[in-house]
Short mmCIF file of N, CA and C in Angstrom, two decimals:
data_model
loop_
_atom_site.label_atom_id
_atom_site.label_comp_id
_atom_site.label_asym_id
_atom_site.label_seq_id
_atom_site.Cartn_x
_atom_site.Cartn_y
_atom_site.Cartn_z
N UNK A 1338 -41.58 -21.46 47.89
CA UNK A 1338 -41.03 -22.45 47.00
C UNK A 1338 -41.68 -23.79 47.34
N UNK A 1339 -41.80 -24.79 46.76
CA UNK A 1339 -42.86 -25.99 46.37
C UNK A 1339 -41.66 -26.71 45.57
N UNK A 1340 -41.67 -28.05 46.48
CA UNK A 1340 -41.06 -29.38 46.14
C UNK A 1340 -42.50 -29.49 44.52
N UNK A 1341 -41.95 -31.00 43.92
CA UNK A 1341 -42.34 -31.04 42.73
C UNK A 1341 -43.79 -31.66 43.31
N UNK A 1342 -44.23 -32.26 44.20
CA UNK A 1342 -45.15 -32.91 44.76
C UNK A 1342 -46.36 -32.47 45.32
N UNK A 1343 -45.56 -30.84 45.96
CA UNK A 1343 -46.80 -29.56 46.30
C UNK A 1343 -46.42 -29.47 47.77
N UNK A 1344 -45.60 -30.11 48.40
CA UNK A 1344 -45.35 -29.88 49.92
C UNK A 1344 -44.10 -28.74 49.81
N UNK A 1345 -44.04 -27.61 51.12
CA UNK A 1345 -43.60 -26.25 51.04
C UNK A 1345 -41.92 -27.04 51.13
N UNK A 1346 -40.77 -26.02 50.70
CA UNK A 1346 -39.46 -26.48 50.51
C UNK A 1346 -38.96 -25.30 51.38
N UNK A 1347 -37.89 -25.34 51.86
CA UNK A 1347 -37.03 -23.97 52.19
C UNK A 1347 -35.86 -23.96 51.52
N UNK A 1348 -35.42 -22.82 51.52
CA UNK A 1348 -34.26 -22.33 50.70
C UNK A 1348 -32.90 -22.91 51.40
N UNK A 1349 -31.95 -22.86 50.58
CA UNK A 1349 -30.64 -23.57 51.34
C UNK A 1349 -30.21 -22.56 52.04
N UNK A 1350 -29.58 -22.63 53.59
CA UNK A 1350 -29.22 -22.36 54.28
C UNK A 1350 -27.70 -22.26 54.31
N UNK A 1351 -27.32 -20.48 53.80
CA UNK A 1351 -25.44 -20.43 53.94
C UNK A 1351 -25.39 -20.57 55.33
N UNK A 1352 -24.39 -21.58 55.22
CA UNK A 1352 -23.65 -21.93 57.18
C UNK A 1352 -22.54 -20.80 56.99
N UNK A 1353 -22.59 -20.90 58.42
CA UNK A 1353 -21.33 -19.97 58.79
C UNK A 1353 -19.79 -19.91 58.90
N UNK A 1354 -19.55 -21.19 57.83
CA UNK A 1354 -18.41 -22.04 57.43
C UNK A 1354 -18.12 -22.36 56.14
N UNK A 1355 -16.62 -21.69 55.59
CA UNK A 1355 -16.75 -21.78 54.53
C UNK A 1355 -16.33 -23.63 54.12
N UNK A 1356 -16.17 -23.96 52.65
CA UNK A 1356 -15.82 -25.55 52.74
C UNK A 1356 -14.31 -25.58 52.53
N UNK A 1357 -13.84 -26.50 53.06
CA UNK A 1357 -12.62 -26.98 52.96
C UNK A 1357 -11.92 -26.01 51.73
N UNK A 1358 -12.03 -25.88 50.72
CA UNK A 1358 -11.58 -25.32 49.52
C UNK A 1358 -12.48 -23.80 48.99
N UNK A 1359 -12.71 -23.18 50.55
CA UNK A 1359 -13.33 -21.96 50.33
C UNK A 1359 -14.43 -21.59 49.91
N UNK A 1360 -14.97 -22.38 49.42
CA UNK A 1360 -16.44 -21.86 49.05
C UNK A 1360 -17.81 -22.13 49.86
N UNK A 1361 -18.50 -21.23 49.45
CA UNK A 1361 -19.63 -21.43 50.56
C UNK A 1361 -20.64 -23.15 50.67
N UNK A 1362 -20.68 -23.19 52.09
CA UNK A 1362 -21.37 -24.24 52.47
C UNK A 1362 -22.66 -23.98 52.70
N UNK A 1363 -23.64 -24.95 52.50
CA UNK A 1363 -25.78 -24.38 52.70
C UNK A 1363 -25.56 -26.15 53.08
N UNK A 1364 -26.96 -25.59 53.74
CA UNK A 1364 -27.82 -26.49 54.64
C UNK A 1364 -29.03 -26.53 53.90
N UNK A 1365 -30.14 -27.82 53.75
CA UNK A 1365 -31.25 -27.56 53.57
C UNK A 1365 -31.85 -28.14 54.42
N UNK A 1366 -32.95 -27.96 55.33
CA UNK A 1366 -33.36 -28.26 56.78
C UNK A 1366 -34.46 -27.52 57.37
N UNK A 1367 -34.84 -27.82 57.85
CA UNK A 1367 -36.59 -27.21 58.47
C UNK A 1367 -36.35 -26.41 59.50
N UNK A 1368 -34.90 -26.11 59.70
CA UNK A 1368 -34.50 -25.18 60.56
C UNK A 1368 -34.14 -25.69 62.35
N UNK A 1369 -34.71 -26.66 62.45
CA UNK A 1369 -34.05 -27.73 64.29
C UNK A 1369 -33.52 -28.24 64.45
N UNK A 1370 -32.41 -28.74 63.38
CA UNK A 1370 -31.62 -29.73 63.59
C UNK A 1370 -30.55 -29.64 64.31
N UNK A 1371 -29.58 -30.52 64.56
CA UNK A 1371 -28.66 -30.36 65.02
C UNK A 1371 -27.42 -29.17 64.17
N UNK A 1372 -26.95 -29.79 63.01
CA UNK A 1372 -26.85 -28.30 62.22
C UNK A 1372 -27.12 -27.13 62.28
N UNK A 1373 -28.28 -27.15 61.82
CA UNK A 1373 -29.03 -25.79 62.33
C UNK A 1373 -28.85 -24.87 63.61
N UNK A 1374 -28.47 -25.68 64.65
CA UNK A 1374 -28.55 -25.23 66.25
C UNK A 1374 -26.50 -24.77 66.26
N UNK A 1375 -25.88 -25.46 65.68
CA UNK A 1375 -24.50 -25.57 65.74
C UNK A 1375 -24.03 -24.56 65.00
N UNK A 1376 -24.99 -23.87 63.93
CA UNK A 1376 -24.77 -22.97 63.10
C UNK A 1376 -25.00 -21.66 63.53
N UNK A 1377 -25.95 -21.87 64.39
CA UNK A 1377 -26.93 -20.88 64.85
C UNK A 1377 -25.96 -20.37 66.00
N UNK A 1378 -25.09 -20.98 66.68
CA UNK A 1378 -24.16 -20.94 68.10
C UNK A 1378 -23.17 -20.72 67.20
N UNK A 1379 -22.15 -21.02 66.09
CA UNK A 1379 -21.38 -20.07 65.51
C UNK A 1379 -21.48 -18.87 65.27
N UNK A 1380 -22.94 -18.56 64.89
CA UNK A 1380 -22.99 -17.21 64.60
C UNK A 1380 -22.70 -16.30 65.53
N UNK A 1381 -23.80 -17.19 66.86
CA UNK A 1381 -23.32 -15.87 68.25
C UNK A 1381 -22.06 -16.07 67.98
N UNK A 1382 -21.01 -17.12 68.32
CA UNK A 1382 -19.84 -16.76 68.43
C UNK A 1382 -18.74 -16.17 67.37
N UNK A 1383 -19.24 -15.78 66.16
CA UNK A 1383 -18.89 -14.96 65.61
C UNK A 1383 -18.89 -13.74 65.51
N UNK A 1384 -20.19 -13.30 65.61
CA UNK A 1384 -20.23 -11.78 65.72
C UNK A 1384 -19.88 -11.37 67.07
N UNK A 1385 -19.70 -12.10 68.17
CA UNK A 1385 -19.72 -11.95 69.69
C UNK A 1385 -17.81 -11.59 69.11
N UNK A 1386 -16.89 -12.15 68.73
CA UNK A 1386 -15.18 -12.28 68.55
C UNK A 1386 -14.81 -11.03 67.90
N UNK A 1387 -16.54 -10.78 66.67
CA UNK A 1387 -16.20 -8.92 66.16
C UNK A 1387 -15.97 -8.33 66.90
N UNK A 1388 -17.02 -8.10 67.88
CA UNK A 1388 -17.06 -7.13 68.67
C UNK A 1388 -15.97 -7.42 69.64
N UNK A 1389 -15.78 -8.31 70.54
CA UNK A 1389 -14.05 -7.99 70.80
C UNK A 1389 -13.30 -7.59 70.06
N UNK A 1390 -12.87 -7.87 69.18
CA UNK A 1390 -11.91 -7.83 68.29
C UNK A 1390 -12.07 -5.93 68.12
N UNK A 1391 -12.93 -5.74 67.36
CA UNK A 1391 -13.31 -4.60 67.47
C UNK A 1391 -12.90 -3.12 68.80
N UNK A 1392 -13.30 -3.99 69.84
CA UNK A 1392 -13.17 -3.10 70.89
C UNK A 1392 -11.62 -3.20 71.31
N UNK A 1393 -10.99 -4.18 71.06
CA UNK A 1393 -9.67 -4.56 71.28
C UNK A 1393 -8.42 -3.47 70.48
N UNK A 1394 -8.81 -3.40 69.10
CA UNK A 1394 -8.31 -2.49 68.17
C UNK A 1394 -8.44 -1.20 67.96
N UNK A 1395 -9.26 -0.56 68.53
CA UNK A 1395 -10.06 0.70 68.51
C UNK A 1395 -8.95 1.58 68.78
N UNK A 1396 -8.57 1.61 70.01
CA UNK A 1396 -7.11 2.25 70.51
C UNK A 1396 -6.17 2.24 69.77
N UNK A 1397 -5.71 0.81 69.62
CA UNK A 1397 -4.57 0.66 68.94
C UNK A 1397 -4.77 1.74 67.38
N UNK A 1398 -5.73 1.30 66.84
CA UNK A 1398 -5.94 2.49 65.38
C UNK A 1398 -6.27 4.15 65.82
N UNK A 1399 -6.32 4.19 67.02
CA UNK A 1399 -7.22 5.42 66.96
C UNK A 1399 -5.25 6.71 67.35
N UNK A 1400 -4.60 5.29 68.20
CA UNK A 1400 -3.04 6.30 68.23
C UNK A 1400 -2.16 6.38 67.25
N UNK A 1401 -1.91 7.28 66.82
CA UNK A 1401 -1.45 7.52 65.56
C UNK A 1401 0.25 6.68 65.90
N UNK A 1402 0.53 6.85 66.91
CA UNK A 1402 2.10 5.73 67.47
C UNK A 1402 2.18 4.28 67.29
N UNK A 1403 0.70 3.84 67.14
CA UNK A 1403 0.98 2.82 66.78
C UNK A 1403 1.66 2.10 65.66
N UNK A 1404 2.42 0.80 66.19
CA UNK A 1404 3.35 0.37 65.36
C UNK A 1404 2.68 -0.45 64.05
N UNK A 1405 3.61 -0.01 62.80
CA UNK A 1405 2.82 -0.34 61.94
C UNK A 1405 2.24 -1.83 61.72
N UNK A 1406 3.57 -2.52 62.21
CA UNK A 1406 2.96 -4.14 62.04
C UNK A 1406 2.02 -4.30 63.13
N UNK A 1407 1.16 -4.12 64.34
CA UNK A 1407 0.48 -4.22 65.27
C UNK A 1407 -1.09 -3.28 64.32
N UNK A 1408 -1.20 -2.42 63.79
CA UNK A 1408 -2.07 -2.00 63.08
C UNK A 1408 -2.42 -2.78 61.91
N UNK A 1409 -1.29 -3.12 60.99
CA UNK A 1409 -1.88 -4.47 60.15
C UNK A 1409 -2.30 -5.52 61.21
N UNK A 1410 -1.91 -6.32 61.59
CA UNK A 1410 -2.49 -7.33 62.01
C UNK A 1410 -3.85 -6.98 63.21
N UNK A 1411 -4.00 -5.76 63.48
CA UNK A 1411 -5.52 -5.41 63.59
C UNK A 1411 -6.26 -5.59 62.62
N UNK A 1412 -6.03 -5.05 61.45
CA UNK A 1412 -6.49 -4.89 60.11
C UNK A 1412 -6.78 -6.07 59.47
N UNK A 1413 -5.84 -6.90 59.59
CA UNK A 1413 -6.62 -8.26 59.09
C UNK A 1413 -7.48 -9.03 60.13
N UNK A 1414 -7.26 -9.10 61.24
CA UNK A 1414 -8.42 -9.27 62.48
C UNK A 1414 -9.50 -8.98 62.04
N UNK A 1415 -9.80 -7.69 61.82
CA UNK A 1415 -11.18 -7.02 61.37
C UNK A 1415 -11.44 -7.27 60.38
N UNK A 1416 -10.85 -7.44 59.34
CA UNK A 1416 -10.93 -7.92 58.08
C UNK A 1416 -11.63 -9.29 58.02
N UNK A 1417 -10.85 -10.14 58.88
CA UNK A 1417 -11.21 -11.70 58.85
C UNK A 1417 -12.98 -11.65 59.60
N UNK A 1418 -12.76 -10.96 60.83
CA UNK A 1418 -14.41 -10.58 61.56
C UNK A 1418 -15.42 -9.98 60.67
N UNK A 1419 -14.95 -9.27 59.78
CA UNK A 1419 -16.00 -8.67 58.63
C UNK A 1419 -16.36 -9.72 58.02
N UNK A 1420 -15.48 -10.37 57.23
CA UNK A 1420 -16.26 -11.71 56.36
C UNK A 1420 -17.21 -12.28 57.10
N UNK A 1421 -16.83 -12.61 58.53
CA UNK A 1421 -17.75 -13.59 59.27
C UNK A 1421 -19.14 -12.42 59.44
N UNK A 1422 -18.82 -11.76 60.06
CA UNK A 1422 -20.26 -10.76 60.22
C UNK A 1422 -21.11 -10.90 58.79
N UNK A 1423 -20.87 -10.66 57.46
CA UNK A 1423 -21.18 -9.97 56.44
C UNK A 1423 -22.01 -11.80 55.95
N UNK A 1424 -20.83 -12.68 56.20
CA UNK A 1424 -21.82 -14.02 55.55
C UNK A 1424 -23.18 -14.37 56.78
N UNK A 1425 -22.51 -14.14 58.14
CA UNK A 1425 -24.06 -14.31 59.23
C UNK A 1425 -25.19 -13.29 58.35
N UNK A 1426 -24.75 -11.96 57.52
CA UNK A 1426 -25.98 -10.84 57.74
C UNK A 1426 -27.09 -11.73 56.23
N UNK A 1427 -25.73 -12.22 55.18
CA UNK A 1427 -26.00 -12.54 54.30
C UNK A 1427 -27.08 -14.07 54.29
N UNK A 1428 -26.36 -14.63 55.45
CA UNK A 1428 -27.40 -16.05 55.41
C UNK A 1428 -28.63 -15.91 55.99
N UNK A 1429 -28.44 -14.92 57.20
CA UNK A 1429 -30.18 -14.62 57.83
C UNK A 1429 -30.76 -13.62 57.03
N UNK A 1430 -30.44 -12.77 56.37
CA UNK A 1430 -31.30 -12.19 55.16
C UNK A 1430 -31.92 -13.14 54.05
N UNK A 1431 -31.23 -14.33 53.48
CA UNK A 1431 -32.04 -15.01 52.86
C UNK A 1431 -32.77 -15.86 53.57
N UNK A 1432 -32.65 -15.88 54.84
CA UNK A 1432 -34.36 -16.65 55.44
C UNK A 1432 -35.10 -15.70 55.55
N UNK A 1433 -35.34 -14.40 55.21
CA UNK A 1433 -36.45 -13.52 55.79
C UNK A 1433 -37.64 -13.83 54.71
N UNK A 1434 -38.71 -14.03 55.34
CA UNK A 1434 -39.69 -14.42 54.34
C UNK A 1434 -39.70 -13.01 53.33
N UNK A 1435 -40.15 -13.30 52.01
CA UNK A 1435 -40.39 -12.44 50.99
C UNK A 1435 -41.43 -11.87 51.47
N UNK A 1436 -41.40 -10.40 51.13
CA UNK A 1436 -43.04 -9.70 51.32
C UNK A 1436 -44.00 -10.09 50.58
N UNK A 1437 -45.60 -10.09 50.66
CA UNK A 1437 -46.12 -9.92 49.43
C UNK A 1437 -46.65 -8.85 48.63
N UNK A 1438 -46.24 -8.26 48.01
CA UNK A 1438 -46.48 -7.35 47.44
C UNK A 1438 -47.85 -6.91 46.66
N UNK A 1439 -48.54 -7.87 46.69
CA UNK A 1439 -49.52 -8.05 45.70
C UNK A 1439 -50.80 -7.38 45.92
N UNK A 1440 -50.50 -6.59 47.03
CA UNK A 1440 -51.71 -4.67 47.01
C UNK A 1440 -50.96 -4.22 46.83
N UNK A 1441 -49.57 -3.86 46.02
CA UNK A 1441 -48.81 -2.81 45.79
C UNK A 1441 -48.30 -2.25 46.76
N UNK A 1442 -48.53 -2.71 47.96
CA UNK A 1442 -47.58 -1.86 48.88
C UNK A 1442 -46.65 -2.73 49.48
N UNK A 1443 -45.11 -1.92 49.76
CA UNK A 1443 -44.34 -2.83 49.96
C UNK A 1443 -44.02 -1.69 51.54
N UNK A 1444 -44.16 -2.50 52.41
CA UNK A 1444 -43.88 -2.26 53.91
C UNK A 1444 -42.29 -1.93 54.04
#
């Protein structure tokens, strides 16, 4: 992508935070900024809280005794850790550079 002038642009950057009123927040940035770095350290610490979270619940779902309100509120745990995982997979997939396709082969 190309500013109107001919110098290269990057795509907006989904942060790992939604806005005040839920909807998604982007960055546009050359990728070092302070932002960028603060975003970049949410993410570890997001997907790092799945995977607790994750390993935390495993048991609890896997005994069928468990109490039902202690299984919901696993359930939304994981629930809430999925969104976060799914917008990190979603925002670093749109920085992956595009292939070029243009010998027809797509790697």
């Amino acid at each position: 992508m190309e500013h109107l002038n001919g110098t290269p642009s990057r795509a907006p950057r989904l942060l790992p935070w939604p806005s005040l009123d839920g909807k998604p927040c982007y960055l546009v940035t050359d990728g070092g900024g302070y932002l960028s770095r603060l975003a970049d350290d949410l993410e570890a610490v997001q997907l790092a809280t799945g995977a607790d979270v994750l390993a935390l619940a495993r048991p609890l779902l896997d005994d069928p005794a468990s109490p039902h309100g202690e299984v919901r509120f696993a359930g939304l745990r994981l629930a809430e850790c999925l969104t976060d995982a799914l917008r990190v997979a979603g925002s670093r997939g749109m920085r992956l550079p595009v292939p070029d396709t243009e010998g027809g082969e797509i790697p």
